[in-house]
Short mmCIF file of C-alpha atoms and ligand atoms in Angstrom, two decimals:
data_model
loop_
_atom_site.label_atom_id
_atom_site.label_comp_id
_atom_site.label_asym_id
_atom_site.label_seq_id
_atom_site.Cartn_x
_atom_site.Cartn_y
_atom_site.Cartn_z
CA MET A 978 55.64 84.70 150.62
CA GLU A 979 57.34 85.19 147.31
CA ILE A 980 60.16 82.99 145.95
CA LEU A 981 62.81 85.30 144.54
CA HIS A 982 65.30 84.48 141.81
CA SER A 983 67.36 87.67 142.04
CA LYS A 984 70.35 88.09 144.38
CA PRO A 985 69.97 89.83 147.76
CA VAL A 986 72.66 92.44 147.09
CA GLU A 987 71.09 93.66 143.85
CA ASP A 988 67.88 94.20 145.86
CA GLY A 989 69.73 96.13 148.59
CA PHE A 990 69.75 93.28 151.18
CA SER A 991 72.67 92.00 153.25
CA MET A 992 73.35 89.81 156.28
CA PRO A 993 73.77 91.66 159.60
CA ALA A 994 76.29 90.50 162.21
CA GLU A 995 75.04 88.22 164.94
CA PHE A 996 75.88 90.86 167.55
CA SER A 997 73.37 93.28 165.96
CA PRO A 998 69.84 93.33 167.47
CA HIS A 999 67.61 90.29 166.88
CA SER A 1000 63.85 90.05 166.65
CA GLY A 1001 63.92 86.35 167.37
CA CYS A 1002 65.61 82.99 167.23
CA ILE A 1003 64.72 79.60 165.69
CA LEU A 1004 65.56 76.16 167.06
CA ILE A 1005 64.48 72.61 166.20
CA TRP A 1006 63.48 70.16 168.93
CA PRO A 1007 65.96 67.23 168.90
CA HIS A 1008 64.64 63.75 168.05
CA ARG A 1009 67.14 61.78 165.98
CA ARG A 1010 68.10 58.73 168.01
CA ASP A 1011 71.35 58.09 166.17
CA SER A 1012 72.47 61.71 166.80
CA TRP A 1013 71.30 62.23 170.37
CA GLN A 1014 71.70 59.65 173.08
CA ASN A 1015 68.85 57.99 174.97
CA GLY A 1016 66.18 58.99 172.50
CA ALA A 1017 67.34 62.63 172.69
CA TYR A 1018 66.04 63.04 176.25
CA ALA A 1019 69.32 64.38 177.69
CA ALA A 1020 69.77 66.79 174.79
CA ARG A 1021 66.20 68.04 175.27
CA THR A 1022 67.04 69.18 178.79
CA ALA A 1023 70.01 71.17 177.45
CA PHE A 1024 67.94 72.60 174.59
CA ALA A 1025 65.20 73.64 177.05
CA GLU A 1026 67.72 75.42 179.29
CA LEU A 1027 69.22 77.24 176.31
CA ILE A 1028 65.79 78.20 174.95
CA SER A 1029 64.71 79.56 178.27
CA ILE A 1030 67.80 81.83 178.45
CA ILE A 1031 67.37 83.07 174.86
CA SER A 1032 63.68 83.72 175.49
CA ARG A 1033 64.56 86.30 178.16
CA SER A 1034 65.41 88.74 175.38
CA GLU A 1035 64.19 87.25 172.07
CA LYS A 1036 61.02 85.69 170.68
CA VAL A 1037 61.90 82.04 170.27
CA THR A 1038 60.26 79.71 167.74
CA VAL A 1039 60.86 75.97 168.18
CA CYS A 1040 60.02 73.55 165.37
CA ALA A 1041 58.92 70.15 166.65
CA ARG A 1042 57.79 67.05 164.78
CA PHE A 1043 54.15 65.95 165.15
CA GLU A 1044 55.17 63.18 167.57
CA ASP A 1045 57.29 65.52 169.74
CA TYR A 1046 54.98 68.54 169.86
CA ASP A 1047 53.28 67.75 173.18
CA GLU A 1048 56.54 67.14 174.98
CA ALA A 1049 58.23 70.26 173.58
CA ARG A 1050 55.19 72.34 174.57
CA ARG A 1051 55.27 70.88 178.09
CA LEU A 1052 59.00 71.45 178.63
CA LEU A 1053 59.31 74.93 177.13
CA PRO A 1054 58.31 78.28 178.66
CA ALA A 1055 54.86 79.61 177.74
CA GLY A 1056 56.38 82.59 175.93
CA VAL A 1057 58.13 80.31 173.45
CA ARG A 1058 56.24 79.47 170.25
CA VAL A 1059 56.23 75.78 169.31
CA VAL A 1060 55.20 74.96 165.73
CA GLU A 1061 54.85 71.57 164.12
CA MET A 1062 57.37 71.06 161.33
CA SER A 1063 59.06 67.92 160.06
CA SER A 1064 62.84 67.73 160.09
CA ASP A 1065 65.59 65.14 159.67
CA ASP A 1066 67.65 66.48 162.58
CA SER A 1067 67.96 69.62 164.69
CA TRP A 1068 70.63 71.99 163.36
CA ALA A 1069 68.77 75.27 162.82
CA ARG A 1070 72.00 77.12 162.01
CA ASP A 1071 72.39 74.97 158.92
CA VAL A 1072 68.84 74.35 157.73
CA ALA A 1073 66.90 77.48 158.72
CA PRO A 1074 67.16 80.46 156.35
CA THR A 1075 70.08 82.85 156.52
CA PHE A 1076 68.20 86.12 157.05
CA VAL A 1077 69.12 89.30 155.18
CA THR A 1078 67.67 92.78 155.59
CA ASN A 1079 67.63 96.19 153.97
CA GLY A 1080 67.07 97.74 157.40
CA LYS A 1081 63.29 97.81 156.91
CA LYS A 1082 62.36 94.40 155.57
CA LEU A 1083 63.43 90.86 156.35
CA ARG A 1084 64.08 88.22 153.70
CA GLY A 1085 65.47 84.70 153.92
CA ILE A 1086 67.98 82.77 151.85
CA ASP A 1087 67.12 79.15 151.11
CA TRP A 1088 70.51 77.56 150.43
CA GLY A 1089 70.76 73.96 149.29
CA PHE A 1090 71.35 71.56 152.19
CA ASN A 1091 72.87 68.09 151.71
CA ALA A 1092 73.64 66.95 155.27
CA TRP A 1093 77.22 68.27 155.23
CA GLY A 1094 78.49 66.57 152.10
CA GLY A 1095 75.69 64.68 150.32
CA LEU A 1096 76.56 61.28 148.92
CA TYR A 1097 80.26 62.19 149.08
CA ASP A 1098 80.68 62.45 152.85
CA GLY A 1099 77.32 63.58 154.23
CA LEU A 1100 76.26 62.52 157.72
CA TYR A 1101 72.83 61.06 156.99
CA PHE A 1102 70.45 60.19 154.18
CA PRO A 1103 67.83 61.30 153.32
CA TRP A 1104 67.95 65.00 154.17
CA ASP A 1105 64.97 66.23 152.17
CA LYS A 1106 62.92 67.34 155.19
CA ASP A 1107 65.82 69.48 156.40
CA ASN A 1108 66.29 70.89 152.91
CA LYS A 1109 62.69 72.14 152.91
CA MET A 1110 62.82 73.87 156.28
CA ALA A 1111 64.30 77.21 155.17
CA ARG A 1112 61.44 77.81 152.75
CA LYS A 1113 58.79 76.76 155.27
CA LEU A 1114 60.32 79.07 157.87
CA CYS A 1115 60.32 81.98 155.42
CA ASP A 1116 56.62 81.29 154.97
CA LEU A 1117 56.07 81.18 158.72
CA PHE A 1118 57.80 84.54 159.17
CA MET A 1119 56.23 86.06 156.02
CA ALA A 1120 59.71 86.76 154.67
CA ASP A 1121 60.23 86.60 150.92
CA CYS A 1122 62.68 83.84 150.11
CA TYR A 1123 65.71 83.78 147.81
CA ASP A 1124 65.95 80.48 145.98
CA LEU A 1125 69.63 79.50 146.28
CA ARG A 1126 68.99 75.76 146.43
CA ASP A 1127 71.49 75.17 143.65
CA PHE A 1128 74.27 76.33 145.97
CA ILE A 1129 75.07 74.11 148.97
CA LEU A 1130 75.80 76.11 152.09
CA GLU A 1131 75.20 75.79 155.82
CA GLY A 1132 74.87 78.78 158.12
CA GLY A 1133 77.56 77.32 160.39
CA SER A 1134 80.13 77.69 157.64
CA ILE A 1135 79.95 81.50 157.53
CA HIS A 1136 80.32 84.39 159.97
CA THR A 1137 79.90 88.04 158.97
CA ASP A 1138 80.79 91.27 160.76
CA GLY A 1139 77.85 93.13 159.15
CA GLU A 1140 80.36 95.59 157.68
CA GLY A 1141 81.40 93.73 154.56
CA THR A 1142 83.67 90.97 155.88
CA LEU A 1143 83.00 87.24 155.94
CA LEU A 1144 84.93 84.44 157.61
CA THR A 1145 84.89 80.86 156.34
CA THR A 1146 87.14 77.82 155.91
CA GLU A 1147 88.59 76.22 152.80
CA GLU A 1148 88.13 72.78 154.35
CA CYS A 1149 84.36 73.26 154.25
CA LEU A 1150 83.49 75.52 151.34
CA LEU A 1151 86.07 74.12 148.93
CA GLY A 1152 85.44 70.48 149.90
CA LYS A 1153 84.21 67.92 147.38
CA GLY A 1154 80.86 67.38 149.15
CA ARG A 1155 79.37 70.87 148.63
CA ASN A 1156 79.88 72.67 145.32
CA PRO A 1157 82.71 70.81 143.55
CA GLN A 1158 81.72 72.32 140.18
CA LEU A 1159 82.48 75.85 141.40
CA SER A 1160 85.92 77.47 141.73
CA ARG A 1161 86.99 79.32 144.84
CA GLN A 1162 86.47 82.58 142.96
CA GLN A 1163 82.94 81.60 141.93
CA ILE A 1164 82.10 80.62 145.52
CA GLU A 1165 83.46 83.92 146.78
CA GLN A 1166 81.38 85.74 144.19
CA LYS A 1167 78.24 83.91 145.37
CA LEU A 1168 78.93 84.87 149.01
CA CYS A 1169 79.45 88.50 148.05
CA SER A 1170 76.30 88.76 145.93
CA CYS A 1171 74.11 86.99 148.49
CA LEU A 1172 75.37 88.31 151.81
CA GLY A 1173 76.55 91.82 150.98
CA VAL A 1174 80.21 91.27 151.76
CA SER A 1175 83.21 92.42 149.75
CA LYS A 1176 86.00 90.66 151.63
CA VAL A 1177 86.20 86.94 152.38
CA ILE A 1178 88.83 85.77 154.85
CA TRP A 1179 89.56 82.11 154.19
CA LEU A 1180 90.94 80.11 157.09
CA LYS A 1181 92.30 76.74 156.08
CA ARG A 1182 90.75 74.26 158.52
CA GLY A 1183 88.27 74.14 161.38
CA ILE A 1184 88.35 72.30 164.70
CA TYR A 1185 90.10 68.93 164.70
CA ASN A 1186 87.71 66.05 163.96
CA ASP A 1187 84.75 68.36 163.28
CA GLU A 1188 82.35 66.25 161.20
CA THR A 1189 80.97 69.32 159.41
CA ASN A 1190 84.25 69.57 157.47
CA GLY A 1191 85.51 72.40 159.60
CA HIS A 1192 82.64 74.85 160.10
CA ILE A 1193 83.91 78.32 160.94
CA ASP A 1194 81.45 78.69 163.82
CA ASN A 1195 83.36 76.19 165.91
CA ILE A 1196 86.80 77.78 165.50
CA CYS A 1197 86.51 81.53 164.94
CA ALA A 1198 83.79 84.17 165.41
CA PHE A 1199 83.46 87.94 165.21
CA THR A 1200 82.90 89.66 168.55
CA ALA A 1201 82.86 93.15 166.97
CA PRO A 1202 83.85 94.58 163.60
CA GLY A 1203 87.59 93.95 163.22
CA GLU A 1204 87.74 91.61 166.25
CA VAL A 1205 87.50 87.83 166.49
CA VAL A 1206 87.91 85.03 169.00
CA LEU A 1207 89.94 82.04 167.87
CA ALA A 1208 89.83 78.60 169.51
CA TRP A 1209 93.30 78.06 170.92
CA THR A 1210 95.57 75.54 172.60
CA ASP A 1211 99.19 75.97 173.67
CA ASP A 1212 99.70 72.20 173.57
CA LYS A 1213 101.97 71.62 170.59
CA ASP A 1214 101.34 67.86 170.80
CA ASP A 1215 97.63 68.39 170.15
CA PRO A 1216 96.79 68.20 166.41
CA GLN A 1217 94.62 71.25 167.04
CA TYR A 1218 97.71 73.38 167.71
CA GLU A 1219 98.89 73.41 164.11
CA ILE A 1220 95.35 74.15 162.85
CA SER A 1221 94.82 77.07 165.25
CA LYS A 1222 98.32 78.46 164.58
CA GLU A 1223 97.64 78.42 160.84
CA CYS A 1224 94.39 80.34 161.46
CA LEU A 1225 96.19 82.84 163.71
CA ASP A 1226 98.81 83.55 161.06
CA ILE A 1227 96.14 84.17 158.42
CA LEU A 1228 94.01 86.36 160.67
CA GLU A 1229 96.91 88.45 161.92
CA SER A 1230 98.02 89.17 158.38
CA SER A 1231 94.48 90.01 157.17
CA CYS A 1232 92.57 93.26 156.91
CA ASP A 1233 88.79 93.40 156.85
CA ALA A 1234 86.58 95.03 154.20
CA ARG A 1235 87.13 98.44 155.79
CA GLY A 1236 90.90 98.06 155.89
CA ARG A 1237 91.15 97.32 159.64
CA ARG A 1238 93.73 94.78 160.81
CA ILE A 1239 91.95 91.87 162.47
CA ARG A 1240 92.45 91.79 166.22
CA VAL A 1241 92.56 88.19 167.47
CA HIS A 1242 91.55 87.14 170.99
CA LYS A 1243 92.61 83.59 171.82
CA LEU A 1244 89.82 81.58 173.44
CA PRO A 1245 91.32 78.52 175.17
CA LEU A 1246 89.90 75.13 174.27
CA PRO A 1247 88.74 72.69 176.92
CA ARG A 1248 90.92 69.61 177.38
CA PRO A 1249 90.08 67.15 174.59
CA VAL A 1250 86.62 65.66 175.11
CA HIS A 1251 86.10 62.00 174.17
CA ILE A 1252 82.83 60.11 173.95
CA THR A 1253 82.49 57.24 176.42
CA GLU A 1254 81.42 53.66 175.81
CA GLU A 1255 78.24 54.25 177.80
CA GLU A 1256 77.35 57.34 175.76
CA CYS A 1257 77.88 55.39 172.53
CA GLN A 1258 75.54 52.69 173.82
CA GLY A 1259 72.87 55.36 174.20
CA LEU A 1260 72.98 56.14 170.47
CA ASP A 1261 70.95 54.12 167.99
CA ASN A 1262 72.71 52.69 164.96
CA MET A 1263 72.26 54.33 161.57
CA ASP A 1264 71.68 51.83 158.75
CA GLY A 1265 72.94 49.13 161.12
CA GLU A 1266 76.22 50.93 161.88
CA PRO A 1267 77.19 52.86 165.01
CA THR A 1268 77.43 56.61 164.46
CA ARG A 1269 80.25 57.07 167.02
CA THR A 1270 83.12 54.97 168.37
CA PRO A 1271 84.00 54.89 172.08
CA GLY A 1272 86.98 57.17 172.72
CA GLU A 1273 86.31 59.29 169.61
CA ARG A 1274 87.34 62.92 170.11
CA LEU A 1275 84.41 65.33 169.91
CA ALA A 1276 84.74 68.80 168.39
CA ALA A 1277 84.42 70.70 171.69
CA SER A 1278 85.00 74.46 171.49
CA TYR A 1279 83.84 77.52 173.40
CA VAL A 1280 83.65 79.46 170.12
CA ASN A 1281 80.31 77.80 169.41
CA PHE A 1282 78.41 80.38 171.52
CA TYR A 1283 75.18 82.22 170.69
CA ILE A 1284 74.91 86.01 171.04
CA SER A 1285 71.36 86.85 172.10
CA ASN A 1286 70.14 90.41 172.68
CA GLU A 1287 71.10 90.28 176.35
CA ASN A 1288 73.34 87.23 176.80
CA VAL A 1289 76.29 85.39 175.38
CA ILE A 1290 75.42 81.74 175.88
CA VAL A 1291 78.52 79.56 176.03
CA PRO A 1292 78.90 75.78 176.05
CA PHE A 1293 80.48 74.44 179.23
CA PHE A 1294 82.23 71.08 179.34
CA GLY A 1295 82.96 70.63 183.06
CA ASP A 1296 86.51 71.81 182.33
CA GLU A 1297 88.76 74.20 184.20
CA ASN A 1298 88.72 76.49 181.15
CA ASP A 1299 84.91 76.94 181.32
CA LYS A 1300 85.39 79.85 183.70
CA LYS A 1301 88.26 81.35 181.73
CA ALA A 1302 86.29 81.23 178.46
CA ALA A 1303 83.32 82.89 180.18
CA GLU A 1304 85.57 85.64 181.55
CA ILE A 1305 87.13 86.35 178.16
CA LEU A 1306 83.75 86.48 176.43
CA GLY A 1307 82.36 88.64 179.23
CA SER A 1308 85.11 91.17 178.65
CA LEU A 1309 84.47 91.16 174.88
CA PHE A 1310 80.71 91.63 175.20
CA PRO A 1311 80.43 94.22 178.00
CA GLY A 1312 76.71 94.88 177.46
CA ARG A 1313 75.70 91.24 177.73
CA GLU A 1314 75.68 88.75 180.57
CA VAL A 1315 77.53 85.48 179.93
CA ALA A 1316 75.52 82.32 180.64
CA GLY A 1317 77.14 78.88 180.57
CA ILE A 1318 75.18 75.77 179.61
CA SER A 1319 76.36 72.26 180.35
CA ALA A 1320 76.66 71.22 176.73
CA ARG A 1321 78.04 67.69 176.61
CA ASP A 1322 74.71 66.26 175.50
CA ILE A 1323 74.55 68.74 172.62
CA LEU A 1324 78.17 68.08 171.67
CA ILE A 1325 77.51 64.35 171.36
CA GLY A 1326 75.21 65.24 168.46
CA GLY A 1327 78.21 66.71 166.63
CA GLY A 1328 77.79 70.46 167.13
CA ASN A 1329 76.96 72.94 169.83
CA ILE A 1330 74.93 75.96 170.91
CA HIS A 1331 75.60 78.08 167.84
CA CYS A 1332 74.80 75.18 165.53
CA ILE A 1333 71.32 74.66 166.99
CA THR A 1334 70.25 78.33 166.83
CA GLN A 1335 69.46 80.75 163.99
CA GLN A 1336 68.95 84.41 164.76
CA ILE A 1337 66.36 86.60 163.06
CA PRO A 1338 67.71 90.12 162.67
CA ALA A 1339 65.61 93.01 163.90
CA VAL A 1340 64.23 95.43 161.30
CA GLU A 1341 62.59 98.82 161.76
O1 KQY B 2740 77.82 71.83 163.74
C1 KQY B 2740 76.86 71.89 163.04
N1 KQY B 2740 76.52 73.02 162.49
C2 KQY B 2740 76.06 70.72 162.70
C3 KQY B 2740 76.60 69.44 163.19
C4 KQY B 2740 75.89 68.30 162.58
C5 KQY B 2740 76.25 67.02 163.16
C6 KQY B 2740 75.38 65.93 162.70
N2 KQY B 2740 75.63 64.74 163.46
#
């Protein structure tokens, strides 16, 4: 595996859309006791269910710490590969490589990772094991690796349509915790030269109370070139309303890289989800402090789905909108079957299905 210091675009590489074919998917077995309640046991059940659905149509690799390997191996289907790898937490979307291809070869991008904001407003310290995962995974997959460690970026903060357009949020990419030394224009330039896009659509903010500083993958996602789903509420008293309306206005007045007007499909949100006292008691303290407060609103959204080769796997929250969200996504992905996963135990960790997966694009 070679470490590359050029930029993917100058080598003819770009990032395909998630709805393009995959050769596999990477996840990390959850273990962090201040992220996942009850020693991560409940989350492990949800991860195992998700992994088993993805593995119907993709080769899944799960990274597990030395001390968790036996349990992961026991709980996961035989066709899933479990490899020992150290990690600080379990967000493959953000710490695994962003894969780029030239159609024939696969390469990975190793962005800098600082736990969603470093010493400014990051969520844990240290994060050095997570920051080394992208490079180790490139090695595992024999994919040459672009060294972009001087640029802080998480996979959950970008979505591409594979045809030159990228979606992101100002709240995240222009925040003080990532790359405060770079201007918006310089950040846009970096995205274009690394991912093969020529048009960046900047939404202002992500889901209300999202601790990632508003990752795009929780509020808006491409379902096809020129088409997106947007997390939506009609409740004007919900602080989310103003955020989603602002996104809608931007999207409806935007064209993509190929000049198409963006078509927006509203995906209803579940009723607000709040963490309970009992759930908080199941979380260990971090540096002596609780990581969540009883009653805190969690960043629940159906937009945080994963598109596998044969399924669209959607978080369910035990809400009346679970069915509606599944129906909408089913109509937008006619060739794939929608599968719902009871995702509360993943959500308590601060993200959802999309955040714990990283697709590996298929190449010839
Ligand atoms: O949503 C994500 N991509 C990651 C969430 C991290 C939460 C850490 N508690």
